[in-house]
Tab-separated table of C-alpha atoms and ligand atoms in Angstrom:
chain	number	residue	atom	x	y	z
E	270	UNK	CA	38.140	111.474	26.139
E	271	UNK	CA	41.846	111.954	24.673
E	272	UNK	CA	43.891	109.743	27.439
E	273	UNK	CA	47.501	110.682	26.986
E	274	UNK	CA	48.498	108.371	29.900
E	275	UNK	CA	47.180	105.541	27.825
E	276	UNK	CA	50.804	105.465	26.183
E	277	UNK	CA	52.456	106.242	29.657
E	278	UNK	CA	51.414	103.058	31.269
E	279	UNK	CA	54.660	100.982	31.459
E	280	UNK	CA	58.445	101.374	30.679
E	281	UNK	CA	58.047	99.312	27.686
E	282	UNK	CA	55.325	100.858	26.041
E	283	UNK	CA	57.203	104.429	27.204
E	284	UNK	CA	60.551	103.569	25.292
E	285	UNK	CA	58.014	101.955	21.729
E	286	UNK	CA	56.756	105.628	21.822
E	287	UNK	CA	59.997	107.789	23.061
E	288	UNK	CA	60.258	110.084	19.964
E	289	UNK	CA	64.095	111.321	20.509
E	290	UNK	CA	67.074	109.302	21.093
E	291	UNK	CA	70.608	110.013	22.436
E	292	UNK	CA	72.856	107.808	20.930
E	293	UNK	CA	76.599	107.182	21.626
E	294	UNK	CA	77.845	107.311	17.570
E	295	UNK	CA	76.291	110.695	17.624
E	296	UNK	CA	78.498	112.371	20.795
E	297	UNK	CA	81.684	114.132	19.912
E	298	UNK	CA	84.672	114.553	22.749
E	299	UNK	CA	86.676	117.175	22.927
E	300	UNK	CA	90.074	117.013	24.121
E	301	UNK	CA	92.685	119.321	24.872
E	302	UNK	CA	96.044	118.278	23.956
E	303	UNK	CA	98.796	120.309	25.519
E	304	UNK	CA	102.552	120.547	24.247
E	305	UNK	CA	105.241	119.231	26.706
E	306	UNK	CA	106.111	115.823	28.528
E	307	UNK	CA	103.887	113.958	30.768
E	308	UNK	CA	101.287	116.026	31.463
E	309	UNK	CA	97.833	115.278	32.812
E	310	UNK	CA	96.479	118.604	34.425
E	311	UNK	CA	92.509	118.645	35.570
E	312	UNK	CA	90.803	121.699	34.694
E	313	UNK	CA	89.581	122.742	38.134
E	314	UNK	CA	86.310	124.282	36.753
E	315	UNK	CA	85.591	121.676	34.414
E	316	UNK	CA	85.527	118.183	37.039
E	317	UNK	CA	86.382	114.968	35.296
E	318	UNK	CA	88.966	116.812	32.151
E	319	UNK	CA	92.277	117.144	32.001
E	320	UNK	CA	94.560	118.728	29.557
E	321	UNK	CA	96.684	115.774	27.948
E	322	UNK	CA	100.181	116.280	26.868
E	323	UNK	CA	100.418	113.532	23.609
E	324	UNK	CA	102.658	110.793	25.325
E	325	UNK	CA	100.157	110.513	27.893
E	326	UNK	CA	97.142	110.342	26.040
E	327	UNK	CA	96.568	107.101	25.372
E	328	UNK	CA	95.064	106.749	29.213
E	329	UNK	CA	91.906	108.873	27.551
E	330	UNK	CA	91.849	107.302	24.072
E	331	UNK	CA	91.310	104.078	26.116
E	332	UNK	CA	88.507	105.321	27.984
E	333	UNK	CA	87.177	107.087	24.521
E	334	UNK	CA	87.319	103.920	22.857
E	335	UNK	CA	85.616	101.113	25.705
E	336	UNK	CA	82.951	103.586	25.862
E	337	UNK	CA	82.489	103.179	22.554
E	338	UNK	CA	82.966	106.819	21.079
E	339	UNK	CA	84.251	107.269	17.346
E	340	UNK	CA	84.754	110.871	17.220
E	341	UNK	CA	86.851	113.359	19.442
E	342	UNK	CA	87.272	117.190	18.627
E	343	UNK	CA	90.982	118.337	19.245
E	344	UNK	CA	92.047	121.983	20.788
E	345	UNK	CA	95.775	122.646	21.199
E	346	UNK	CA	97.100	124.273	24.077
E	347	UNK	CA	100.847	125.555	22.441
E	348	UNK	CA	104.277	126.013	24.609
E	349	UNK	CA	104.620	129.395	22.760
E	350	UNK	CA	102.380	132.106	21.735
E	351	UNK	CA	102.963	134.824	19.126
E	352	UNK	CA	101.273	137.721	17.753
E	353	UNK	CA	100.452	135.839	14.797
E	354	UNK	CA	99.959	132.090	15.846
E	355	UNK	CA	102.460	130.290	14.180
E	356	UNK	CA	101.787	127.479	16.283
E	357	UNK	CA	98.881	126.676	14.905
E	358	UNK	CA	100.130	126.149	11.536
E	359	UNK	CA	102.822	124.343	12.317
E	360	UNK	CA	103.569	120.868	11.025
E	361	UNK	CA	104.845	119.516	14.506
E	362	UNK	CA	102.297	121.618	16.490
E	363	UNK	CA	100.642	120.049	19.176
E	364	UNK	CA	97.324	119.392	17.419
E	365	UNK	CA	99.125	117.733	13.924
E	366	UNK	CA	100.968	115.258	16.714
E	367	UNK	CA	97.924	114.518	18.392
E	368	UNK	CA	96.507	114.043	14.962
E	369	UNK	CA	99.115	111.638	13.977
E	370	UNK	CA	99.590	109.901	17.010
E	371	UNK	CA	95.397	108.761	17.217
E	372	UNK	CA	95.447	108.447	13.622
E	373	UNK	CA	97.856	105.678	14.069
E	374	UNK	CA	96.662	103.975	17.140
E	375	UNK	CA	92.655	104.657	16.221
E	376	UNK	CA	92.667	103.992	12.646
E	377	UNK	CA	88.668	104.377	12.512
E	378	UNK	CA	88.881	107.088	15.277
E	379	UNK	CA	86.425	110.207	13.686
E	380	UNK	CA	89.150	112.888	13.995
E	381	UNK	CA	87.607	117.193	13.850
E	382	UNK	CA	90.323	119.623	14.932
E	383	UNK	CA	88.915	123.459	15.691
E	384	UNK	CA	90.744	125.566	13.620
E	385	UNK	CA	91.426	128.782	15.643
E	386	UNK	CA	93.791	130.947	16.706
E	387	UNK	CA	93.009	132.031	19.903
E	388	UNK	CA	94.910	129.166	21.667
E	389	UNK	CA	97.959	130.257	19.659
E	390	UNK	CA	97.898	134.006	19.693
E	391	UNK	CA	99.652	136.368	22.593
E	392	UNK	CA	96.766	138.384	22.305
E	393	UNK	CA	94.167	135.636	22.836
E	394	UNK	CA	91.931	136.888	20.112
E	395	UNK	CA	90.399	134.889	17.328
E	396	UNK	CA	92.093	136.424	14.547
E	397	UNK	CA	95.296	138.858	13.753
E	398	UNK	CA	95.224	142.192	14.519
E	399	UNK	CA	95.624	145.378	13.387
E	400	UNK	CA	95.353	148.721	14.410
E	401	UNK	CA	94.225	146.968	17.650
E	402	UNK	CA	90.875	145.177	16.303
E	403	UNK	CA	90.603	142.209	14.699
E	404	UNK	CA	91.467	141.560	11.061
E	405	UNK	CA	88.787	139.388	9.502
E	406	UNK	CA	90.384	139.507	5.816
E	407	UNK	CA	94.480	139.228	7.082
E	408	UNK	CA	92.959	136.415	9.467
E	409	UNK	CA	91.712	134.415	6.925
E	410	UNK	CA	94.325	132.751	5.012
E	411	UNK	CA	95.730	131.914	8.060
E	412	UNK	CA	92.614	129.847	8.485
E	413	UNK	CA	93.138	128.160	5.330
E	414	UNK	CA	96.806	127.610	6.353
E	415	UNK	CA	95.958	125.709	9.658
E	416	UNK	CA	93.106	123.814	7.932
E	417	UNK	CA	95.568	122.328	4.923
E	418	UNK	CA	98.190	121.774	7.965
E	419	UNK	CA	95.801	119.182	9.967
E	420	UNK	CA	94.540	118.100	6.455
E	421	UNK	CA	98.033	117.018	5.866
E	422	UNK	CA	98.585	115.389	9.574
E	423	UNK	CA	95.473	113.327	9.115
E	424	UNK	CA	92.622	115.117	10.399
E	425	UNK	CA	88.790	113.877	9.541
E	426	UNK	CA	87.110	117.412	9.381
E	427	UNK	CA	88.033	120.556	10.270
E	428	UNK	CA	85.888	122.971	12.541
E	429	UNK	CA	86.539	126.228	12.026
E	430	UNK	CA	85.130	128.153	15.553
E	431	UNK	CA	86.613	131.832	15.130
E	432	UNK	CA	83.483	133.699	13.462
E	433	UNK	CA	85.527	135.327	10.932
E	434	UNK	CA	83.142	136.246	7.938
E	435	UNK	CA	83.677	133.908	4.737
E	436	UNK	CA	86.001	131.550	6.987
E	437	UNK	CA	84.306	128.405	5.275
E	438	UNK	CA	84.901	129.673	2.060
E	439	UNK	CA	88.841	130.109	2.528
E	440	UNK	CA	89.124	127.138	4.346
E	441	UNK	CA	87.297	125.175	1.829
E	442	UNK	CA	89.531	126.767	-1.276
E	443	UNK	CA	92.359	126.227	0.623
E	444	UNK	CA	91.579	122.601	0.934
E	445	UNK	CA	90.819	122.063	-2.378
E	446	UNK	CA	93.565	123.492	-3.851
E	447	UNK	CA	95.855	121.288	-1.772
E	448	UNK	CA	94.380	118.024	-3.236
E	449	UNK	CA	91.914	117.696	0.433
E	450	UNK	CA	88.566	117.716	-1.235
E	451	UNK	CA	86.828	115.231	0.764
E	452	UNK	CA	87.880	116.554	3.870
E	453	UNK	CA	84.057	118.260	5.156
E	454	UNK	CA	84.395	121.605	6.837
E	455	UNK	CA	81.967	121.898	9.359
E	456	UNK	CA	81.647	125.034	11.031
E	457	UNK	CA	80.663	126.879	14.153
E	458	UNK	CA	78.306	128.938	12.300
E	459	UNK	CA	75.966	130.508	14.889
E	460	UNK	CA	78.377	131.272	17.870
E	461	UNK	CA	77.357	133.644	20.464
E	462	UNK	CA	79.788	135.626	22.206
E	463	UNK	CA	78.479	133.854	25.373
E	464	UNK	CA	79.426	133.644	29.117
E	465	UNK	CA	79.193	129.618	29.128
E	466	UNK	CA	82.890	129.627	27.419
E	467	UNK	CA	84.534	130.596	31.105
E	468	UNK	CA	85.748	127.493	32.182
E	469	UNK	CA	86.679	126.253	28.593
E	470	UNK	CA	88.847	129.200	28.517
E	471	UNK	CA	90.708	128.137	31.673
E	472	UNK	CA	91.042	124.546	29.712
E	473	UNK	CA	92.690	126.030	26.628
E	474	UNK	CA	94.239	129.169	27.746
E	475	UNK	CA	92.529	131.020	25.006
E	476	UNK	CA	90.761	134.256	27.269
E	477	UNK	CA	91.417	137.447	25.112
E	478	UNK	CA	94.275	139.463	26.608
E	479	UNK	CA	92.423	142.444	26.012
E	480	UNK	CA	88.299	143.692	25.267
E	481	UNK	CA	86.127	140.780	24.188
E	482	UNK	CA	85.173	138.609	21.247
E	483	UNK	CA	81.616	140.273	20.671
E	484	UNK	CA	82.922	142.304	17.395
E	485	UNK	CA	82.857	138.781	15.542
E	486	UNK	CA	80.853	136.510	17.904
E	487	UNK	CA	77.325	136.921	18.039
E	488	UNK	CA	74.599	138.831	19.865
E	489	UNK	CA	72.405	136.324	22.302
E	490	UNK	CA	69.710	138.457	21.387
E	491	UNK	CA	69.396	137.275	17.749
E	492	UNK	CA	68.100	134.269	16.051
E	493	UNK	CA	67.316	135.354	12.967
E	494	UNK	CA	71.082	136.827	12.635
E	495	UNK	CA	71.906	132.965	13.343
E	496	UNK	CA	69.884	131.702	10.170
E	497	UNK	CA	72.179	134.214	8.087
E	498	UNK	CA	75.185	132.942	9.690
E	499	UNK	CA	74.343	129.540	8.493
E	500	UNK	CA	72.771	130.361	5.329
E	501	UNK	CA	76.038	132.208	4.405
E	502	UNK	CA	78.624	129.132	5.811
E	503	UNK	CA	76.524	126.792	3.588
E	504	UNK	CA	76.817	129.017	0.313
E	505	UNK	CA	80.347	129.056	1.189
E	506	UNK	CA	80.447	125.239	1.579
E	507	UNK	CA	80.363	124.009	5.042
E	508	UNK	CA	78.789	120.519	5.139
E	509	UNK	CA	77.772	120.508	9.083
E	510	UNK	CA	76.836	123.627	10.636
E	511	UNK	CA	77.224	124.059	14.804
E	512	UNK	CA	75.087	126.351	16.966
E	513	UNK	CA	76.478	127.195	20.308
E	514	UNK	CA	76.099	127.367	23.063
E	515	UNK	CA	73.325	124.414	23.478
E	516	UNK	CA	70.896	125.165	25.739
E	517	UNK	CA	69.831	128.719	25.981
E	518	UNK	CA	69.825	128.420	22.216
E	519	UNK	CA	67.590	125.121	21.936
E	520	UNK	CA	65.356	127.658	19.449
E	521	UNK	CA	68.592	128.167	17.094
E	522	UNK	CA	68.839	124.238	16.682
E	523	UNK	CA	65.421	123.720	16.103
E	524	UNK	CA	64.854	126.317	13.661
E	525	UNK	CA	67.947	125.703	11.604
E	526	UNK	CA	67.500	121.886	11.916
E	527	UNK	CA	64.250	122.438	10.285
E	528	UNK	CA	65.344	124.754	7.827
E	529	UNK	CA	68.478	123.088	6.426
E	530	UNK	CA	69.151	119.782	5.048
E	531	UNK	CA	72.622	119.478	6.928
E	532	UNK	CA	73.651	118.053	9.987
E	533	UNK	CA	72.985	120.660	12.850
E	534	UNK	CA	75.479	119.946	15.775
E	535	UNK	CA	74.883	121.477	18.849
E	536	UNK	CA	77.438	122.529	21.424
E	537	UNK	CA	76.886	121.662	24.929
E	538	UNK	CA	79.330	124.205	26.208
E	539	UNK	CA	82.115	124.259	28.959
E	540	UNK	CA	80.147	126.896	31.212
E	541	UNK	CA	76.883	124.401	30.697
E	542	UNK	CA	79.022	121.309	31.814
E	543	UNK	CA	80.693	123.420	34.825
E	544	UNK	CA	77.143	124.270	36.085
E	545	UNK	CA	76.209	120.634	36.096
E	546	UNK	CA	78.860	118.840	37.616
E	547	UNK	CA	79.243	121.729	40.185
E	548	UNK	CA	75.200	121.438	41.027
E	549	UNK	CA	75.870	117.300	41.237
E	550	UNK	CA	78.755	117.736	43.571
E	551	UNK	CA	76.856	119.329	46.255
E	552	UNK	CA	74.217	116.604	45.867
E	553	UNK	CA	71.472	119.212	44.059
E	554	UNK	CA	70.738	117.435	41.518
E	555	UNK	CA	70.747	113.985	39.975
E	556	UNK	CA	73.810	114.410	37.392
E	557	UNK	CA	73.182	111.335	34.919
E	558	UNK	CA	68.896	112.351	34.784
E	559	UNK	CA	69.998	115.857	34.303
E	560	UNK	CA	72.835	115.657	32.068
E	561	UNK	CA	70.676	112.966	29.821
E	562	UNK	CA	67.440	115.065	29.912
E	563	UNK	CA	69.681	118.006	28.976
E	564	UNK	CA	71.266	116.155	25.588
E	565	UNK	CA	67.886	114.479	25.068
E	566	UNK	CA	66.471	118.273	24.800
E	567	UNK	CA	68.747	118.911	22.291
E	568	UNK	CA	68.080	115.788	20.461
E	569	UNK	CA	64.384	117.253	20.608
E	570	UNK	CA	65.054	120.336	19.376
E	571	UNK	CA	66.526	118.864	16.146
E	572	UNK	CA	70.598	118.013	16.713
E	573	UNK	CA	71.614	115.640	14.748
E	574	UNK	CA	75.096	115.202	17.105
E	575	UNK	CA	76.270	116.545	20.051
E	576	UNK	CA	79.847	117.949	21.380
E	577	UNK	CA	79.615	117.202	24.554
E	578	UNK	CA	82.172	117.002	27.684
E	579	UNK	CA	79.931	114.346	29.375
E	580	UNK	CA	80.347	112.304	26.599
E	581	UNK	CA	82.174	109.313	28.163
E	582	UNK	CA	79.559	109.433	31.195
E	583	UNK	CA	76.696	109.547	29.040
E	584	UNK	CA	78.226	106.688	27.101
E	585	UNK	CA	78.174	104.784	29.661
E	586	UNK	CA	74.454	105.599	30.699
E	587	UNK	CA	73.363	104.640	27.871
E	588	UNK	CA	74.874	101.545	27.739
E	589	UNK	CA	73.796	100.993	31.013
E	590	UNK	CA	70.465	101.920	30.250
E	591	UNK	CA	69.615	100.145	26.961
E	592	UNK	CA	68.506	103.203	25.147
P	98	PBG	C1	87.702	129.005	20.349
P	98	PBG	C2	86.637	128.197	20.968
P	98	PBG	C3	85.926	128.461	22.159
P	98	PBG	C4	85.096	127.362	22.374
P	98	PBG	C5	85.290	126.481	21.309
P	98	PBG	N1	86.232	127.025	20.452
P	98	PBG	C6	86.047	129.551	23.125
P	98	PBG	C7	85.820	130.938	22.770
P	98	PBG	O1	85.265	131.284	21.727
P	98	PBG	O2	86.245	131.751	23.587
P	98	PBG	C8	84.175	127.202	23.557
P	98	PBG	C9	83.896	125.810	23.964
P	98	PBG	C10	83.356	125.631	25.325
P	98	PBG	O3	83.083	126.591	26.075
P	98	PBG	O4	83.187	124.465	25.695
P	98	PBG	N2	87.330	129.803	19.302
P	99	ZN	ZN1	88.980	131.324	18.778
């Protein structure tokens, strides 16, 4: 008789046979950075984050750094908006400040800034307009433009999360030309236009003015649409691919984990953390056994890293914990 429980006996023989891992140099942070003086707003739908104006950042990039995280993902929140998003590609915008000022405090500090430009646009949509859709091909150099601007404050990587079709390949010859080769695009290539972004929309301020984000974001329905995405980003020259959100699309990561020999990042979305800490609050659930059974599932399903908003929690856990 095949005894399975054999291997379950004790805690130590458990952990010699645990096949997946969550591990604090794989979690990415995000942060949003928000232009003006002494700010540090909580998101009310997101428990536990706060929007950070840059002089009062250093409180977080403390806690970042005891709990041992190397890598943060930036998102500016601008003081002005425009049809366009000139903020964004701005060399004192909020994110290049931000960029400079951890650069120079956290030499070693992983730095990815999304390039977008829904923070920065009036309309709130992804790209520029015109004729009242969005522009994929005017959008693009603009892409290029913000991604040579953060190259230039000091970014790490850039993350380019606006689902504009050959994004990575604009980005990445806009780079290049610039002298940034080794700076690694790595992009949000299977995004679904998905209700888990509510509360991250609150955090940034991004929520389309007008219609929806579903001519450029994807379908949930469609998996094998994802593969393309990421087939196509990695032609282009992305060198890390994410698929978002995390965990209604667990079959995304595995099957393009499996498939390609990049790093597959999953997301583990705003509307995903919401639901968690909201659940935990009323005493529902346990939130460190579900929150580290949720990122070990994505471990599982093949992630190699993991943007997460519990990332300083789970730190911690797993600190705690050994693992
Ligand atoms: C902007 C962007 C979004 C997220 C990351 N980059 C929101 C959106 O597409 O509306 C979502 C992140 C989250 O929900 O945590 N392009
Ligand atoms: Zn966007």
């Amino acid at each position: 008789m095949d005894r399975m429980r054999r291997l379950r006996r004790t805690e130590n023989i458990r952990k010699m046979v645990r096949e997946s891992h969550v591990r604090i140099d794989e979690l990415i942070y995000p942060l949003f950075i928000i232009e003006g003086e002494d700010i540090c707003r909580p998101v009310e739908s997101m428990p536990g984050i706060c929007q950070y104006s840059v002089d009062r950042l250093d409180e977080e990039l403390e806690r970042i750094d005891k709990a041992g995280i190397s890598s943060v993902l930036l998102f500016g929140i601008p003081a002005c908006k425009d049809e366009t998003g000139t903020g964004a590609y701005d060399e004192n915008g909020v994110v290049q400040q931000a960029i400079r000022h951890i650069r120079a405090k956290y030499p070693d500090m992983v730095i990815i800034a999304d390039v977008c430009l829904c923070e920065y646009t009036s309309h709130g949509h992804c790209g520029i307009l015109s004729g009242g859709e969005v522009d994929n091909d005017l959008t693009l150099p603009l892409l290029a433009k913000i991604a040579v601007s953060y190259a230039g404050a000091g970014v790490d990587m850039v993350a380019p999360s606006g689902m504009m079709d050959h994004m990575v390949e604009s980005i990445r010859t806009g780079l290049d030309k610039e002298g940034f080769l080794n700076i690694p695009v790595v992009s949000y290539s299977a995004k679904f236009a998905s209700g888990y972004y509510g509360p991250f929309r609150d955090a940034a301020q991004s929520a389309p003015q007008f219609g929806d984000r579903r001519s450029y974001q994807m379908d949930p329905a469609n998996g094998r649409e994802a593969l393309r995405e990421i087939e196509q980003d990695l032609r282009e020259g992305a060198d890390m691919v994410i698929a978002k959100p995390a965990m209604a699309y667990l079959d995304v990561i595995k099957e393009s984990s499996m498939r390609f020999n990049v790093p597959v990042i999953a997301y583990n979305v705003s509307g995903e953390y919401a639901m968690v800490k909201a659940a935990a609050a009323k005493g529902w659930i346990d939130e460190k056994r579900i929150v580290m059974e949720n990122l070990t599932g994505m471990k599982r399903a093949g992630a190699k890293m993991i943007i997460t908003y519990h990332a300083l929690d789970a730190a911690g856990w797993i600190r705690e914990d050994g693992i």
